[in-house]
Coordinates of C-alpha atoms in Angstrom, one line a residue:
Chain I
M48 CA -50.6 -22.7 -34.8
Q49 CA -47.8 -21.4 -32.6
T50 CA -46.3 -22.1 -29.2
E51 CA -44.6 -19.4 -27.2
I52 CA -42.0 -20.3 -24.6
V53 CA -40.3 -17.9 -22.2
I54 CA -37.1 -18.9 -20.5
A55 CA -36.1 -16.6 -17.6
G56 CA -33.6 -16.5 -14.9
F57 CA -30.4 -14.9 -13.7
G58 CA -27.7 -14.0 -16.3
G59 CA -25.2 -16.8 -16.4
Q60 CA -27.8 -19.6 -15.9
G61 CA -27.8 -20.4 -19.6
V62 CA -31.2 -18.9 -20.3
L63 CA -30.4 -17.5 -23.7
F64 CA -28.5 -20.6 -24.9
A65 CA -31.4 -22.9 -23.9
G66 CA -33.7 -20.7 -25.9
Q67 CA -31.4 -20.7 -28.9
L68 CA -31.2 -24.5 -28.7
L69 CA -35.0 -24.7 -29.0
A70 CA -34.9 -22.4 -32.0
Y71 CA -32.2 -24.4 -33.7
A72 CA -34.1 -27.6 -33.1
A73 CA -37.3 -26.0 -34.4
M74 CA -35.6 -24.8 -37.5
D75 CA -33.9 -28.1 -38.2
S76 CA -37.3 -29.7 -37.8
G77 CA -38.6 -27.5 -40.7
M78 CA -40.7 -25.2 -38.5
E79 CA -40.8 -21.4 -38.3
T80 CA -39.1 -19.9 -35.2
T81 CA -38.0 -16.7 -33.6
W82 CA -35.7 -16.2 -30.6
I83 CA -35.6 -12.8 -29.0
P84 CA -33.7 -11.8 -25.9
S85 CA -34.5 -9.1 -23.4
Y86 CA -31.5 -7.0 -24.4
G87 CA -31.5 -4.2 -21.9
P88 CA -28.3 -3.1 -20.1
E89 CA -27.9 -6.3 -18.2
M90 CA -24.9 -7.9 -16.3
R91 CA -24.0 -11.3 -15.0
G92 CA -26.2 -12.0 -12.1
G93 CA -28.9 -9.7 -13.3
T94 CA -32.1 -11.0 -14.8
A95 CA -32.2 -12.4 -18.3
N96 CA -34.9 -13.9 -20.4
C97 CA -35.8 -14.8 -23.9
T98 CA -38.9 -15.7 -25.8
V99 CA -38.9 -18.5 -28.4
I100 CA -41.8 -19.0 -30.7
V101 CA -42.3 -22.2 -32.7
A102 CA -44.9 -22.2 -35.4
D103 CA -46.1 -23.8 -38.6
E104 CA -46.7 -20.4 -40.4
E105 CA -45.1 -16.9 -40.7
I106 CA -44.6 -15.7 -37.1
G107 CA -46.2 -12.3 -36.2
A108 CA -45.3 -10.7 -32.9
P109 CA -41.9 -12.0 -31.5
V110 CA -43.1 -11.3 -27.9
V111 CA -46.5 -12.0 -26.4
R112 CA -48.2 -11.1 -23.2
N113 CA -49.4 -14.6 -22.3
P114 CA -46.9 -17.4 -23.3
Q115 CA -47.9 -21.0 -23.5
A116 CA -44.9 -22.1 -21.4
V117 CA -42.4 -20.7 -19.0
I118 CA -39.2 -22.0 -17.5
A119 CA -38.5 -20.0 -14.3
M120 CA -35.0 -20.5 -13.3
N121 CA -35.3 -18.3 -10.2
R122 CA -37.7 -16.6 -7.8
P123 CA -38.1 -13.2 -9.6
S124 CA -38.9 -15.1 -12.9
L125 CA -41.5 -17.2 -11.1
D126 CA -43.1 -14.1 -9.6
K127 CA -43.1 -12.3 -12.9
Y128 CA -44.3 -15.0 -15.3
E129 CA -46.6 -17.3 -13.3
P130 CA -49.6 -15.0 -13.6
L131 CA -49.0 -14.5 -17.3
I132 CA -49.1 -18.1 -18.5
K133 CA -52.0 -19.1 -20.7
P134 CA -54.6 -21.3 -18.9
G135 CA -53.7 -24.9 -19.7
G136 CA -50.1 -23.8 -20.3
V137 CA -46.9 -25.2 -18.7
L138 CA -44.7 -23.8 -15.9
V139 CA -41.4 -25.4 -15.2
V140 CA -39.9 -24.2 -11.9
N141 CA -36.3 -24.7 -10.8
S142 CA -37.1 -25.5 -7.2
S143 CA -33.5 -25.2 -6.3
M144 CA -33.7 -21.5 -6.6
V145 CA -37.3 -20.8 -5.6
D146 CA -38.6 -20.8 -2.0
R147 CA -42.3 -20.9 -2.7
T148 CA -44.6 -23.2 -4.5
P149 CA -46.5 -22.0 -7.6
E150 CA -50.1 -21.0 -6.9
R151 CA -51.9 -21.5 -10.3
D152 CA -54.2 -24.5 -10.5
D153 CA -55.2 -24.0 -14.2
I154 CA -51.8 -24.8 -15.6
I155 CA -49.4 -27.8 -15.6
V156 CA -46.7 -27.1 -13.0
V157 CA -43.5 -29.1 -13.2
T158 CA -41.1 -28.6 -10.3
I159 CA -37.6 -29.8 -10.7
P160 CA -34.6 -29.3 -8.4
G161 CA -32.5 -28.4 -11.4
N162 CA -29.3 -27.3 -9.6
E163 CA -29.1 -30.5 -7.6
I164 CA -29.7 -32.8 -10.5
A165 CA -27.1 -30.9 -12.6
E166 CA -24.5 -31.1 -9.8
E167 CA -25.1 -34.8 -9.5
L168 CA -24.3 -35.0 -13.2
G169 CA -21.1 -33.1 -12.7
S170 CA -21.8 -29.4 -13.2
R171 CA -24.3 -26.8 -12.1
R172 CA -24.0 -25.3 -15.6
L173 CA -26.2 -28.2 -16.9
T174 CA -29.2 -26.8 -15.0
N175 CA -30.7 -25.2 -18.1
M176 CA -30.6 -28.6 -19.9
V177 CA -32.3 -30.3 -17.0
L178 CA -35.2 -27.8 -17.0
L179 CA -35.4 -27.9 -20.8
G180 CA -35.8 -31.7 -20.6
G181 CA -38.5 -31.2 -18.1
L182 CA -40.3 -28.7 -20.3
L183 CA -40.3 -30.9 -23.4
K184 CA -41.7 -33.8 -21.4
A185 CA -44.7 -31.7 -20.4
L186 CA -45.0 -29.7 -23.6
P187 CA -44.1 -32.0 -26.5
V188 CA -43.6 -29.2 -29.0
L189 CA -40.3 -30.9 -30.2
P190 CA -38.9 -34.3 -29.5
L191 CA -35.9 -34.6 -27.2
E192 CA -34.0 -36.1 -30.1
A193 CA -34.3 -32.8 -32.0
I194 CA -32.7 -30.9 -29.1
E195 CA -29.9 -33.4 -28.9
K196 CA -29.3 -33.1 -32.6
A197 CA -29.3 -29.3 -32.4
L198 CA -26.8 -29.6 -29.5
A199 CA -24.5 -31.8 -31.6
E200 CA -24.7 -29.5 -34.5
H201 CA -24.6 -26.1 -32.9
L202 CA -22.6 -26.4 -29.7
P203 CA -19.3 -24.6 -30.2
E204 CA -16.5 -27.0 -31.1
R205 CA -14.6 -26.3 -27.8
H206 CA -17.6 -27.6 -25.8
K207 CA -18.3 -30.7 -27.9
K208 CA -16.7 -32.9 -25.2
L209 CA -19.6 -31.9 -23.0
L210 CA -22.2 -33.4 -25.3
P211 CA -22.8 -36.6 -23.4
Q212 CA -23.3 -34.7 -20.1
N213 CA -25.8 -32.4 -21.8
Y214 CA -27.7 -35.4 -23.2
Q215 CA -27.8 -36.9 -19.7
A216 CA -29.1 -33.6 -18.3
L217 CA -31.9 -33.4 -20.8
R218 CA -32.9 -37.0 -20.1
A219 CA -32.7 -36.5 -16.3
G220 CA -35.0 -33.5 -16.5
A221 CA -37.5 -35.4 -18.7
N222 CA -37.4 -38.5 -16.6
Y223 CA -37.6 -36.7 -13.3
E224 CA -41.0 -35.4 -14.4
Q225 CA -42.1 -38.8 -15.5
E226 CA -41.7 -40.1 -12.0
A227 CA -43.4 -37.1 -10.5
F228 CA -46.4 -37.5 -12.7
V229 CA -46.9 -41.2 -11.7
Chain R
M269 CA -28.4 -23.1 -49.5
A270 CA -29.9 -24.4 -46.2
R271 CA -31.5 -22.1 -43.7
E272 CA -29.4 -21.0 -40.8
L273 CA -30.3 -19.3 -37.5
W274 CA -29.1 -15.7 -37.9
K275 CA -29.2 -12.7 -35.6
G276 CA -30.7 -9.8 -37.5
N277 CA -27.6 -7.6 -37.3
N278 CA -25.2 -10.3 -38.4
A279 CA -27.5 -11.4 -41.2
I280 CA -27.7 -7.9 -42.6
A281 CA -23.9 -7.7 -42.5
E282 CA -23.4 -11.0 -44.3
A283 CA -26.1 -10.1 -46.9
A284 CA -24.2 -6.9 -47.6
V285 CA -21.0 -8.8 -48.0
R286 CA -22.7 -11.2 -50.5
A287 CA -24.1 -8.2 -52.4
G288 CA -20.6 -7.1 -53.1
L289 CA -19.9 -4.6 -50.3
Q290 CA -16.4 -3.3 -50.8
A291 CA -16.0 -0.8 -48.0
Y292 CA -17.7 -0.3 -44.7
F293 CA -17.4 2.7 -42.4
G294 CA -19.2 2.8 -39.0
Y295 CA -19.1 3.5 -35.4
P296 CA -20.5 1.2 -32.6
I297 CA -23.9 1.9 -31.0
T298 CA -26.4 -0.4 -29.5
P299 CA -28.6 -2.1 -30.7
Q300 CA -26.7 -2.1 -34.0
T301 CA -23.2 -3.0 -32.9
E302 CA -23.1 -6.6 -33.9
L303 CA -23.4 -5.5 -37.5
L304 CA -20.1 -3.5 -37.3
E305 CA -18.5 -6.2 -35.1
Y306 CA -19.3 -8.9 -37.7
L307 CA -17.9 -6.8 -40.5
S308 CA -14.8 -6.0 -38.5
W309 CA -13.5 -9.6 -39.1
R310 CA -15.5 -10.6 -42.2
M311 CA -14.4 -7.7 -44.4
P312 CA -10.6 -8.1 -43.7
E313 CA -11.0 -11.8 -44.2
L314 CA -12.1 -11.2 -47.7
G315 CA -9.6 -8.5 -48.4
R316 CA -12.2 -5.7 -48.3
A317 CA -12.1 -2.4 -46.4
F318 CA -13.5 -2.0 -42.9
V319 CA -13.0 1.2 -40.9
Q320 CA -14.2 1.9 -37.5
A321 CA -14.3 5.7 -37.8
E322 CA -13.8 8.2 -35.0
S323 CA -17.5 9.1 -35.0
E324 CA -20.6 8.8 -37.1
L325 CA -19.6 12.1 -38.7
G326 CA -16.4 10.5 -39.8
A327 CA -18.1 7.4 -41.0
V328 CA -20.7 9.1 -43.2
N329 CA -18.1 11.3 -44.8
M330 CA -15.8 8.3 -45.5
V331 CA -18.8 6.7 -47.2
Y332 CA -19.2 9.9 -49.2
G333 CA -15.6 9.8 -50.3
A334 CA -15.5 6.1 -51.1
A335 CA -18.8 6.3 -53.0
C336 CA -17.2 8.7 -55.4
T337 CA -14.9 6.0 -56.6
G338 CA -17.8 3.8 -57.7
A339 CA -17.3 1.2 -54.9
R340 CA -20.2 -0.5 -53.1
V341 CA -20.2 1.3 -49.7
M342 CA -22.2 1.1 -46.6
S343 CA -22.5 2.4 -43.1
S344 CA -24.8 1.5 -40.2
S345 CA -25.9 3.0 -36.9
S346 CA -28.8 3.5 -34.6
S347 CA -31.0 6.6 -34.1
P348 CA -28.7 9.0 -32.3
G349 CA -25.8 8.1 -34.6
V350 CA -28.0 8.5 -37.6
S351 CA -28.9 12.0 -36.5
L352 CA -25.2 12.8 -36.7
M353 CA -25.0 11.6 -40.3
M354 CA -27.7 13.8 -41.7
E355 CA -25.4 16.4 -43.1
G356 CA -23.4 13.7 -44.9
L357 CA -26.6 12.1 -46.3
S358 CA -27.7 15.4 -47.8
Y359 CA -24.3 15.8 -49.4
L360 CA -24.4 12.3 -50.8
A361 CA -27.9 13.1 -52.2
G362 CA -26.7 16.4 -53.6
T363 CA -23.7 14.7 -55.3
E364 CA -26.1 12.0 -56.7
L365 CA -24.1 9.2 -55.1
P366 CA -25.3 5.7 -54.3
A367 CA -24.7 4.3 -50.8
V368 CA -26.5 2.1 -48.3
L369 CA -27.2 3.0 -44.7
V370 CA -28.7 0.7 -42.1
D371 CA -30.6 2.3 -39.2
V372 CA -31.4 0.0 -36.3
M373 CA -33.8 2.3 -34.5
R374 CA -33.9 2.7 -30.7
G375 CA -36.0 4.7 -28.2
G376 CA -35.6 8.5 -28.3
P377 CA -35.5 11.4 -28.7
G378 CA -32.0 12.3 -27.5
L379 CA -30.0 9.5 -26.0
G380 CA -33.2 7.7 -25.2
N381 CA -32.6 4.0 -24.6
I382 CA -31.6 0.9 -26.5
A383 CA -35.0 -0.7 -26.8
P384 CA -36.8 -1.1 -30.2
A385 CA -38.6 2.0 -31.6
Q386 CA -39.7 3.5 -34.9
G387 CA -39.3 7.2 -34.0
D388 CA -36.9 7.8 -36.8
Y389 CA -39.7 7.4 -39.4
N390 CA -40.0 11.1 -40.3
Q391 CA -36.2 11.7 -40.2
I392 CA -35.5 8.9 -42.6
V393 CA -38.7 8.8 -44.7
H394 CA -39.2 12.5 -45.1
G395 CA -35.5 13.5 -45.0
G396 CA -33.6 14.7 -42.0
G397 CA -30.9 16.5 -44.0
H398 CA -31.4 19.8 -45.7
G399 CA -32.5 20.4 -49.3
D400 CA -34.8 18.7 -51.8
Y401 CA -33.9 15.0 -51.8
N402 CA -35.3 11.6 -51.1
M403 CA -33.8 8.4 -49.7
L404 CA -35.2 5.0 -50.8
V405 CA -36.3 3.4 -47.5
L406 CA -36.7 -0.4 -47.1
A407 CA -38.4 -1.7 -43.9
P408 CA -37.9 -5.4 -43.2
S409 CA -40.0 -7.1 -40.6
S410 CA -38.1 -10.4 -40.3
V411 CA -34.5 -11.5 -40.5
Q412 CA -35.0 -13.2 -43.9
E413 CA -36.6 -10.0 -45.3
A414 CA -33.7 -8.0 -43.8
V415 CA -31.3 -10.2 -45.8
D416 CA -33.3 -10.0 -49.0
L417 CA -33.7 -6.2 -48.9
T418 CA -30.1 -5.6 -47.9
Y419 CA -29.0 -7.8 -50.8
I420 CA -30.9 -5.6 -53.3
S421 CA -30.3 -2.3 -51.6
F422 CA -27.0 -1.7 -53.4
D423 CA -28.6 -2.3 -56.8
L424 CA -31.4 0.1 -56.1
A425 CA -29.0 2.7 -54.8
E426 CA -26.9 2.5 -58.0
K427 CA -29.7 2.3 -60.4
Y428 CA -31.2 5.5 -59.1
R429 CA -28.1 7.1 -57.6
V430 CA -29.8 7.5 -54.2
V431 CA -29.0 6.5 -50.7
T432 CA -30.9 3.4 -49.7
V433 CA -31.7 3.1 -46.1
V434 CA -32.6 -0.3 -44.5
L435 CA -34.7 0.8 -41.6
L436 CA -35.5 -1.6 -38.8
D437 CA -35.8 -1.5 -35.1
G438 CA -33.7 -3.0 -32.4
S439 CA -35.8 -6.1 -32.0
I440 CA -35.2 -7.2 -35.5
G441 CA -31.5 -6.5 -35.1
Q442 CA -31.3 -8.5 -31.9
M443 CA -33.7 -11.4 -32.7
M444 CA -32.6 -14.7 -34.3
E445 CA -34.6 -16.4 -37.0
P446 CA -33.9 -18.9 -39.7
A447 CA -32.7 -17.2 -42.9
E448 CA -31.3 -18.4 -46.2
M449 CA -28.4 -16.4 -47.5
P450 CA -28.2 -15.4 -51.2
E451 CA -25.2 -16.4 -53.3
M452 CA -21.9 -14.5 -53.0
R453 CA -21.5 -12.0 -55.8
P454 CA -18.1 -11.1 -57.2
V455 CA -17.0 -7.6 -56.1
R456 CA -16.7 -4.9 -58.7
R457 CA -13.3 -4.5 -60.2
L458 CA -12.2 -0.9 -59.9
P459 CA -11.5 1.2 -61.8
E460 CA -12.3 -1.2 -64.7
E461 CA -16.0 -1.7 -63.8
A462 CA -16.6 1.7 -62.2
P463 CA -19.9 3.5 -63.2
E464 CA -19.5 6.2 -65.8
W465 CA -19.8 9.0 -63.3
A466 CA -17.2 7.7 -60.8
V467 CA -13.9 9.5 -60.2
T468 CA -11.1 7.1 -61.0
G469 CA -8.3 9.3 -62.1
A470 CA -8.6 11.3 -65.4
M471 CA -5.6 9.9 -67.2
G472 CA -6.4 10.0 -70.9
R473 CA -10.0 11.1 -70.6
Q474 CA -12.1 14.2 -69.8
R475 CA -12.1 14.9 -66.0
R476 CA -15.2 14.2 -64.0
V477 CA -16.3 16.3 -61.1
L478 CA -18.4 15.1 -58.2
S479 CA -19.8 17.8 -56.0
S480 CA -22.9 19.1 -54.4
I481 CA -22.1 22.7 -54.9
Y482 CA -23.9 24.7 -57.6
L483 CA -23.4 28.4 -56.9
Q484 CA -25.5 29.5 -59.8
P485 CA -29.2 28.9 -58.8
P486 CA -30.3 27.8 -62.3
E487 CA -27.6 25.1 -62.2
E488 CA -28.8 24.0 -58.8
E489 CA -32.4 24.0 -60.0
E490 CA -31.4 21.9 -63.0
A491 CA -29.6 19.4 -60.6
N492 CA -32.7 19.4 -58.3
L493 CA -34.9 18.5 -61.3
R494 CA -32.5 15.8 -62.4
I495 CA -32.6 14.3 -59.0
L496 CA -36.3 14.5 -58.8
K497 CA -36.8 12.9 -62.2
R498 CA -34.8 9.9 -61.1
W499 CA -36.9 9.8 -57.9
Q500 CA -40.1 9.8 -60.0
Q501 CA -38.8 6.6 -61.6
V502 CA -38.3 5.1 -58.1
I503 CA -41.9 5.9 -57.4
A504 CA -43.0 4.3 -60.6
N505 CA -40.9 1.1 -60.3
E506 CA -40.0 0.3 -56.7
V507 CA -43.0 0.4 -54.4
R508 CA -43.1 -2.7 -52.3
C509 CA -45.8 -3.8 -50.0
K510 CA -47.2 -7.1 -48.5
T511 CA -50.8 -7.7 -47.7
Y512 CA -52.4 -10.3 -45.5
Y513 CA -56.1 -11.4 -45.5
M514 CA -57.1 -8.3 -47.4
E515 CA -59.3 -10.0 -50.1
D516 CA -62.5 -9.8 -48.2
A517 CA -61.4 -7.3 -45.5
R518 CA -63.8 -4.6 -44.2
F519 CA -61.1 -3.2 -41.9
A520 CA -57.4 -2.7 -42.6
V521 CA -54.5 -2.4 -40.3
V522 CA -51.4 -0.7 -41.6
G523 CA -48.0 -1.2 -40.0
F524 CA -44.4 -1.8 -40.9
G525 CA -41.4 -3.7 -39.5
S526 CA -41.9 -5.0 -36.0
A527 CA -45.2 -3.2 -35.6
G528 CA -46.4 -4.9 -38.7
R529 CA -45.5 -8.3 -37.2
V530 CA -47.4 -7.5 -34.0
A531 CA -50.3 -6.3 -36.1
L532 CA -50.3 -9.6 -38.0
S533 CA -50.7 -11.6 -34.8
A534 CA -53.6 -9.3 -33.8
V535 CA -55.2 -9.6 -37.2
R536 CA -55.1 -13.4 -37.0
A537 CA -56.7 -13.2 -33.5
A538 CA -59.4 -10.9 -34.8
R539 CA -60.1 -13.2 -37.7
A540 CA -60.5 -16.0 -35.2
E541 CA -63.2 -13.9 -33.6
G542 CA -64.9 -13.4 -37.0
I543 CA -63.8 -9.8 -37.7
P544 CA -63.1 -9.4 -41.4
V545 CA -59.8 -7.5 -41.0
G546 CA -56.6 -7.6 -43.0
L547 CA -53.1 -6.1 -42.9
V548 CA -51.2 -3.9 -45.2
R549 CA -47.5 -3.9 -44.4
P550 CA -45.5 -1.4 -46.4
I551 CA -42.0 -2.7 -47.2
T552 CA -40.9 0.5 -49.0
L553 CA -41.7 3.5 -46.8
N554 CA -40.3 5.9 -49.4
P555 CA -41.8 5.5 -51.9
F556 CA -44.9 4.9 -49.9
P557 CA -47.5 2.4 -51.1
E558 CA -50.0 5.1 -51.9
K559 CA -51.9 3.4 -54.8
I560 CA -52.6 0.3 -52.8
L561 CA -53.8 2.2 -49.8
Q562 CA -56.0 4.4 -52.0
Q563 CA -57.4 1.2 -53.5
Y564 CA -58.2 -0.3 -50.0
A565 CA -59.7 3.1 -48.9
G566 CA -62.4 2.2 -51.4
Q567 CA -62.9 -1.3 -49.9
V568 CA -62.8 -1.0 -46.1
E569 CA -64.9 0.8 -43.6
S570 CA -61.9 2.1 -41.5
M571 CA -58.2 1.7 -41.0
L572 CA -55.9 1.4 -38.1
V573 CA -52.2 2.5 -38.1
V574 CA -50.0 0.6 -35.7
E575 CA -46.6 2.1 -35.1
M576 CA -43.9 2.5 -32.5
S577 CA -43.8 6.3 -32.9
A578 CA -46.3 9.0 -32.1
G579 CA -48.4 8.9 -35.2
Q580 CA -45.7 9.7 -37.8
M581 CA -46.8 7.1 -40.4
L582 CA -50.4 7.9 -39.4
E583 CA -50.0 11.3 -41.2
D584 CA -48.8 9.6 -44.4
V585 CA -51.8 7.2 -44.3
R586 CA -54.2 10.1 -43.7
R587 CA -52.7 12.1 -46.5
V588 CA -53.1 9.1 -48.9
V589 CA -56.6 8.2 -47.8
Q590 CA -57.8 11.8 -47.9
G591 CA -60.7 11.4 -45.5
R592 CA -62.5 8.7 -47.5
V593 CA -62.4 6.4 -44.4
P594 CA -61.6 7.0 -40.8
V595 CA -58.0 6.2 -39.8
E596 CA -57.3 5.4 -36.1
L597 CA -54.0 5.1 -34.3
C598 CA -52.5 2.4 -32.0
A599 CA -49.0 3.3 -30.9
R600 CA -46.4 2.7 -28.2
L601 CA -43.4 4.9 -27.8
G602 CA -40.0 5.2 -26.2
G603 CA -38.8 1.7 -26.8
I604 CA -42.0 -0.2 -26.0
M605 CA -43.3 -2.7 -28.6
P606 CA -47.1 -3.0 -28.6
L607 CA -48.4 -6.4 -27.7
P608 CA -50.8 -8.2 -30.0
D609 CA -53.7 -7.9 -27.5
E610 CA -53.4 -4.1 -27.4
V611 CA -53.8 -4.1 -31.2
L612 CA -56.6 -6.6 -31.0
D613 CA -58.5 -4.3 -28.7
A614 CA -58.1 -1.4 -31.2
I615 CA -59.3 -3.7 -34.1
R616 CA -62.4 -4.7 -32.0
S617 CA -63.1 -1.0 -31.6
L618 CA -63.0 -0.6 -35.4
A619 CA -65.4 -3.6 -35.7
R620 CA -67.8 -1.9 -33.3
G621 CA -67.9 1.1 -35.7
E622 CA -66.1 3.4 -33.3
A623 CA -63.7 4.8 -35.8
T624 CA -64.6 8.3 -36.8
L625 CA -63.6 11.1 -39.2
E626 CA -64.3 13.6 -36.4
G627 CA -61.4 15.4 -34.7
H628 CA -57.9 13.9 -34.9
P629 CA -57.1 10.2 -34.2
R630 CA -54.0 11.2 -32.2
D631 CA -56.3 13.0 -29.6
R632 CA -58.3 9.8 -29.1
W633 CA -55.2 7.7 -28.8
L634 CA -53.6 10.1 -26.3
Q635 CA -56.8 9.9 -24.3
R636 CA -56.5 6.1 -24.2
M637 CA -52.8 6.4 -23.3
S638 CA -53.6 8.7 -20.4
L639 CA -55.1 5.7 -18.7
L640 CA -51.6 4.1 -18.5
Y641 CA -49.7 7.0 -16.9

């Protein structure tokens, strides 16, 4: 069994780090995992994405055509990945950066105004954590606590003071969705 | 030691350090650069030699010189840079020196692009430099395997006095996976622990000469035979290969590195559909796992080669299988990694009995590719 997650957005939105965090959490939970970035000649503000696979056996292809879940941080990512998600999969959309509603009705769609929530918590740079929280609420591939533990262990030392804010952002994303489902 | 999340390029660098790497010479090129960057601080930190050369030509010839001293030496590059090193690799082979080269392949020919590819297969596996020689080629398909193979690559190079190439594509260099690092070995003390052929200064002993020049043809022939005899030992002892689901397989997929991983996903999907298919993933490309493929040629109805090059490994599989079963091709080129569903389609075609000994599999594959462009 494996779960494929694509995180896509503009460079600088924390797409690659959010994916690494998932991979750290999966590894620390004793699972197999791969993290692979799109590593073309990109620049800040250009598009960036990574694929994370979490599995209970040796992982084959590091990239798949139809992922189980996608976090779309911006409009180009939504347009590119919405049609590709497996039926029954999960799409998390950062509605702050997207001016249309998703069209698929055979997947779980989670819409979160990530930028606004992050700004309320003190920094727009927390947007990736808000959306990651939202993803894990809808796709319980790993518990939120595993992500928090990975943050505590793998966040660079100079950023450790931001840990509480990151925890808050993860929870805010997860809780936002809880309300929306009710 | 606990598993850590390592980027492929960094993991190879650290594994080389732990294998006792004493001197590294290289030149930056994507998608390999992190390897050099990592060693640029790691090697000085340990009091070992790191040189960013003026070019790949400089780097490979520094490797040549340093290898003469009996030190554990390495270089790394990506496809266009490796092309520049071919002369030096032939000289290393002609001088019977051990060294390790990492080639993180990218799209080509020419400058190509920086995306993952396997187009260097023929250049590395069948020798891109001149003269009669072989390089021992190790092809990891994961970060852990890249660590494990890099760690033993120096021992292999020294045991057989060959250049060992760790051959991977950009995706394995760039991806992160959990890996466990082997223990740190002590570095070789020089000249005290130098191999018996190394040049260490001839004070008080017969001088040794390391060279690849033999102006008298009989001497050159003798050297060639000596090199070949050592290579025969490599063939006898060092073939490595991993198989998946082959016990009851009626169809076999053959692929290495990233293509092998993609094939593994496709094989699992095909098994879920009830197709009795397995995977043979060569880990050494030279020596090639000939016996095991010959054995499976007697078991399966047909084979499928999956590669990120235009049927380069296909020809080796066809040579080994010798027409006993049809061998078809599923390939993507130019920096494109095939997706599992493309390979699955090709496996389904085998299962429908569409593989044939007629004509050449590359023609059929080209015909399918013409639907794309």
